[in-house]
Coordinates of C-alpha atoms and ligand atoms in Angstrom, one line a residue:
M6 CA 67.2 119.7 120.9
I7 CA 68.7 117.5 118.2
N8 CA 69.8 119.3 115.1
K9 CA 72.7 117.0 114.4
C10 CA 72.4 114.2 112.0
L11 CA 75.6 112.5 111.0
F12 CA 76.5 111.4 107.8
P13 CA 80.0 109.1 108.1
V14 CA 80.5 108.8 104.1
A15 CA 84.4 107.9 103.5
G16 CA 84.7 104.2 103.3
Y17 CA 85.8 103.5 100.1
G18 CA 82.5 101.6 98.5
T19 CA 84.7 97.5 97.7
R20 CA 82.4 95.5 97.2
F21 CA 80.9 98.3 94.3
L22 CA 84.1 98.2 92.5
P23 CA 84.5 99.0 89.5
A24 CA 80.7 101.9 89.9
T25 CA 82.7 103.2 92.9
K26 CA 86.5 103.5 91.5
S27 CA 86.2 107.2 90.9
M28 CA 82.7 108.1 92.7
P29 CA 81.5 108.2 96.3
K30 CA 79.4 104.9 96.9
E31 CA 76.3 107.0 97.9
M32 CA 75.9 108.7 95.3
L33 CA 74.6 105.5 92.8
P34 CA 71.1 106.7 92.8
I35 CA 68.2 104.5 93.6
V36 CA 66.8 105.2 90.5
N37 CA 66.6 109.0 90.3
K38 CA 67.8 110.1 93.8
P39 CA 71.2 109.2 95.3
L40 CA 71.2 107.0 97.7
V41 CA 72.9 109.9 100.4
Q42 CA 69.6 112.1 100.0
Y43 CA 67.4 109.5 101.1
G44 CA 68.9 109.9 104.0
V45 CA 69.6 113.4 104.5
E46 CA 65.6 113.2 103.9
E47 CA 65.1 111.6 106.6
A48 CA 67.3 113.4 108.8
I49 CA 65.6 116.4 107.9
E50 CA 62.5 115.1 108.3
A51 CA 63.1 114.2 111.6
G52 CA 64.3 118.3 112.2
L53 CA 68.2 117.4 111.8
K54 CA 68.5 120.1 109.6
E55 CA 72.1 120.9 110.4
I56 CA 74.1 118.3 108.4
G57 CA 77.4 116.9 108.7
F58 CA 79.5 114.6 106.4
V59 CA 83.1 113.1 107.4
T60 CA 84.1 112.3 104.1
G61 CA 87.2 111.4 102.1
R62 CA 89.2 111.4 99.4
G63 CA 87.3 111.2 95.8
K64 CA 84.1 112.2 97.6
R65 CA 83.9 115.3 96.3
A66 CA 80.2 114.6 94.9
I67 CA 78.5 114.7 97.7
E68 CA 79.4 118.6 98.5
D69 CA 78.3 119.2 94.7
H70 CA 75.3 116.7 95.2
F71 CA 74.0 119.8 98.1
D72 CA 75.0 123.0 96.5
T73 CA 73.2 125.2 94.0
N74 CA 74.8 123.9 90.1
Y75 CA 74.0 127.2 88.8
E76 CA 74.8 126.4 85.2
L77 CA 72.5 123.5 84.9
E78 CA 69.4 125.5 86.6
H79 CA 70.1 128.2 84.4
Q80 CA 70.0 125.9 81.6
I81 CA 67.0 124.2 82.8
Q82 CA 64.9 127.1 83.6
G83 CA 61.6 127.4 82.7
T84 CA 61.4 124.6 81.3
G85 CA 59.8 121.7 82.1
K86 CA 62.6 119.5 83.2
E87 CA 63.0 122.4 85.9
K88 CA 60.2 119.9 88.5
Y89 CA 63.2 117.4 88.7
L90 CA 65.3 119.3 90.6
T91 CA 62.4 120.6 93.0
G92 CA 63.1 117.6 95.8
I93 CA 67.6 119.3 96.1
R94 CA 66.6 122.7 95.8
E95 CA 63.9 122.3 98.9
I96 CA 66.9 120.4 101.1
I97 CA 69.6 122.7 100.3
D98 CA 67.5 125.7 100.9
T99 CA 65.8 124.0 104.5
G100 CA 69.4 122.3 106.0
S101 CA 72.9 123.2 106.5
F102 CA 76.1 121.2 105.4
S103 CA 78.9 121.1 106.3
F104 CA 82.6 118.6 105.8
T105 CA 85.1 117.3 107.4
R106 CA 87.5 114.2 106.7
Q107 CA 88.8 111.6 108.0
R108 CA 92.0 110.2 106.7
E109 CA 92.2 106.6 107.6
M110 CA 89.7 104.2 107.6
K111 CA 90.0 103.4 111.1
G112 CA 86.7 102.4 111.6
L113 CA 83.1 103.8 112.7
G114 CA 84.0 105.3 115.9
N115 CA 86.9 106.4 114.3
A116 CA 84.7 108.3 111.9
I117 CA 82.2 109.3 114.5
L118 CA 85.4 110.6 116.8
V119 CA 85.9 113.0 113.5
G120 CA 82.8 114.6 113.1
E121 CA 83.6 115.8 117.2
R122 CA 84.5 118.6 115.7
I123 CA 81.1 119.3 113.4
V124 CA 78.6 118.4 116.4
G125 CA 80.6 119.8 119.3
D126 CA 78.6 119.3 122.6
E127 CA 74.8 118.5 122.0
P128 CA 73.6 115.0 121.2
F129 CA 73.0 114.0 117.5
G130 CA 71.7 111.6 114.8
V131 CA 74.1 108.8 112.6
I132 CA 72.7 107.6 109.4
L133 CA 74.5 105.5 107.0
A134 CA 73.6 105.7 103.6
D135 CA 74.1 102.8 102.7
D136 CA 71.8 101.5 104.7
L137 CA 68.3 102.3 102.9
C138 CA 65.4 102.8 105.4
L139 CA 61.4 103.3 103.7
E140 CA 59.0 104.1 105.7
Q141 CA 55.3 106.0 104.8
S142 CA 54.3 107.1 107.9
E143 CA 57.3 109.1 109.7
G144 CA 60.3 107.8 109.1
V145 CA 63.3 105.7 111.5
M146 CA 65.2 109.1 112.4
A147 CA 62.2 111.1 113.1
Q148 CA 61.1 108.5 115.6
M149 CA 64.4 107.8 117.0
V150 CA 63.9 110.9 117.7
K151 CA 60.4 110.8 119.6
L152 CA 62.1 108.0 122.0
Y153 CA 64.9 110.1 122.6
K154 CA 62.3 113.2 124.1
Q155 CA 61.6 110.5 126.7
F156 CA 65.0 108.5 127.3
R157 CA 67.6 111.0 126.5
C158 CA 70.1 108.4 126.3
S159 CA 72.4 106.8 123.3
I160 CA 69.4 105.0 120.8
V161 CA 70.6 102.0 118.1
A162 CA 68.2 101.5 116.0
V163 CA 68.0 97.5 114.9
E164 CA 66.1 94.9 113.0
E165 CA 65.8 90.9 113.9
V166 CA 68.3 89.1 110.7
P167 CA 67.9 85.6 110.1
E168 CA 70.9 83.3 111.7
D169 CA 73.1 82.7 108.7
Q170 CA 74.0 86.9 108.9
I171 CA 73.8 87.5 112.4
E172 CA 77.7 87.7 111.5
K173 CA 77.9 91.0 109.1
F174 CA 76.7 92.7 112.3
G175 CA 76.7 94.6 115.5
V176 CA 74.2 92.6 117.4
V177 CA 72.8 93.6 120.7
D178 CA 71.2 92.2 124.3
G179 CA 69.2 93.3 127.6
E180 CA 66.3 93.7 128.6
S181 CA 62.4 94.8 127.5
I182 CA 61.2 98.1 128.3
K183 CA 58.6 97.8 126.2
E184 CA 57.4 96.4 122.9
G185 CA 60.0 97.3 120.3
L186 CA 62.6 98.9 122.5
I187 CA 65.2 96.8 124.7
R188 CA 67.9 98.5 127.7
V189 CA 70.9 97.1 126.3
T190 CA 73.2 95.2 128.4
N191 CA 75.2 93.6 126.0
M192 CA 76.5 94.5 122.7
V193 CA 79.1 92.6 120.4
E194 CA 80.5 93.9 116.8
K195 CA 80.0 90.4 113.9
P196 CA 79.8 87.9 116.4
P197 CA 80.4 83.7 114.8
R198 CA 77.1 82.4 114.6
N199 CA 77.1 79.6 117.7
E200 CA 78.3 83.6 119.9
A201 CA 75.6 86.1 118.7
P202 CA 73.3 87.2 122.4
S203 CA 70.4 87.1 119.8
N204 CA 69.0 88.2 116.5
L205 CA 68.9 91.9 116.6
A206 CA 71.2 93.5 114.4
I207 CA 72.0 97.3 114.0
I208 CA 71.4 98.6 111.8
G209 CA 72.3 102.6 110.4
R210 CA 70.4 104.6 112.2
Y211 CA 72.2 106.1 115.4
I212 CA 71.4 109.0 117.9
L213 CA 74.2 109.5 120.4
T214 CA 74.9 111.8 123.6
P215 CA 78.3 113.6 123.2
D216 CA 79.7 111.7 125.6
I217 CA 80.3 108.9 123.6
F218 CA 83.2 111.7 122.1
D219 CA 85.7 110.7 125.2
I220 CA 84.4 107.3 125.4
I221 CA 85.1 106.3 121.9
R222 CA 88.8 108.2 122.5
D223 CA 89.6 105.7 124.9
T224 CA 88.3 102.5 123.3
P225 CA 91.0 100.2 121.2
P226 CA 90.6 99.2 118.0
G227 CA 88.7 96.4 118.0
K228 CA 87.2 94.0 114.9
N229 CA 89.2 94.3 112.3
G230 CA 91.9 96.2 113.8
E231 CA 89.4 99.1 113.5
V232 CA 87.8 101.7 116.5
Q233 CA 83.8 100.3 116.8
I234 CA 80.8 102.1 117.9
T235 CA 80.3 99.7 119.1
D236 CA 82.3 99.1 121.4
A237 CA 81.9 102.4 122.8
L238 CA 78.5 101.9 123.2
L239 CA 78.9 99.0 125.0
T240 CA 80.8 100.7 127.1
Q241 CA 78.2 103.5 127.6
A242 CA 75.5 101.1 128.3
H243 CA 77.1 100.0 131.0
D244 CA 78.1 103.2 132.6
G245 CA 74.9 105.1 131.3
C246 CA 72.2 103.6 129.7
V247 CA 72.0 102.9 125.9
M248 CA 68.2 101.7 124.3
A249 CA 67.9 99.8 121.4
Y250 CA 64.7 100.1 119.6
K251 CA 63.1 97.7 116.6
F252 CA 62.2 100.4 114.0
R253 CA 58.6 100.9 112.0
G254 CA 59.7 100.8 108.1
R255 CA 62.1 98.5 105.7
R256 CA 65.9 98.6 105.6
F257 CA 67.6 97.7 102.7
D258 CA 71.7 96.7 102.8
C259 CA 72.9 98.7 99.8
G260 CA 76.5 98.9 100.3
S261 CA 75.6 95.1 99.4
V262 CA 74.7 95.2 95.0
E263 CA 71.8 92.8 96.1
G264 CA 70.2 95.3 98.5
F265 CA 71.4 97.7 96.0
V266 CA 69.2 95.7 93.3
K267 CA 66.4 95.0 95.7
A268 CA 65.8 98.2 97.2
S269 CA 66.1 99.9 93.2
N270 CA 63.3 97.1 92.7
Y271 CA 61.1 98.5 95.6
V272 CA 61.2 102.1 94.9
F273 CA 60.7 101.7 91.2
E274 CA 57.2 99.6 91.6
N275 CA 56.3 101.5 94.9
I276 CA 57.6 104.8 94.6
Y277 CA 58.4 106.0 91.6
A278 CA 56.1 104.5 88.6
A279 CA 53.7 104.8 91.5
K280 CA 53.4 108.1 91.3
Ligands
UTP11 P1 81.0 99.7 105.4 O1 82.0 98.8 105.3 O2 80.0 99.3 105.4 O3 81.2 100.7 104.0 O4 81.2 100.9 106.4 P2 82.5 100.7 102.7 O5 84.5 100.6 103.8 O6 82.3 101.9 102.4 O7 82.2 99.5 102.1 P3 83.3 98.8 101.4 O8 82.4 97.4 103.0 O9 84.4 99.0 101.0 O10 81.9 97.9 100.0 C1 79.5 101.6 106.5 C2 79.1 103.1 106.7 O11 80.3 103.4 107.3 C3 81.1 104.3 106.9 C4 81.4 104.0 105.4 O12 81.2 105.1 104.1 C5 79.6 103.3 105.2 O13 78.8 104.8 104.9 N1 82.6 104.3 107.3 C6 83.5 103.3 107.4 C7 83.5 105.6 107.1 O14 83.0 106.5 107.1 N2 84.6 104.6 108.0 C8 85.6 104.2 108.5 O15 86.6 104.0 108.3 C9 84.9 103.0 107.8

């Protein structure tokens, strides 16, 4: 029913310079696995096996990561090191991978619109790999796919954030439908603290219905001169329906150095060393 997942990965990752000068932010490892692989695993677990990347200049390492490296395979064949490639081999065998380029950084809304040629006319997931979401029993995208089957409208994942951080996020407000689920009536991108309609911040997981593409086309640039997906979603919420979902699990903002280090420590202690 939902088969495709977009990964907008065109951003420059300036907060990680100089590390990201010639290497994509999404390839930074959390312990021994690149950030983007965690996101792709979450998509595939949710049944979204057609993966579409919206890339930019300097992001070729992502394409290589989701392709076979024959020299390396040959080199370690039959050795004890082969086990390190099991996970990525499975992903490459299970998923299909497409790439398209966003030529100018015109914002997340624009990046998603560039993905239209991969998505076509069907509902799709969006994962921002720099938000690392960890949940033991069911990934956040899988949780959202279940909700989509019930409500058939766009869904954004939200999290309660402290007041002093709210201005970094898109913020939603609306009517409670049931525990953890809100029908969105208002949405603001990066509001000043005293103008935030709630403490519910949108994080990097979305399910979008394909009418969003026409809405984005008609959405003028907003905050920072970028085409904001938040603005397009507000139009969609007014014309139809958008749900905000308080997901189960833990999120790390790996787009910031602090969140990245916290995630690395967490994964090392709770997943890697616990194996
Ligand atoms: P961010 O603004 O957090 O990422 O965008 P960035 O620009 O890479 O990082 P900094 O701020 O310079 O350190 C959120 C996500 O949206 C994608 C980014 O790749 C990131 O995954 N994005 C953003 C695009 O693909 N295109 C855009 O025009 C903007």
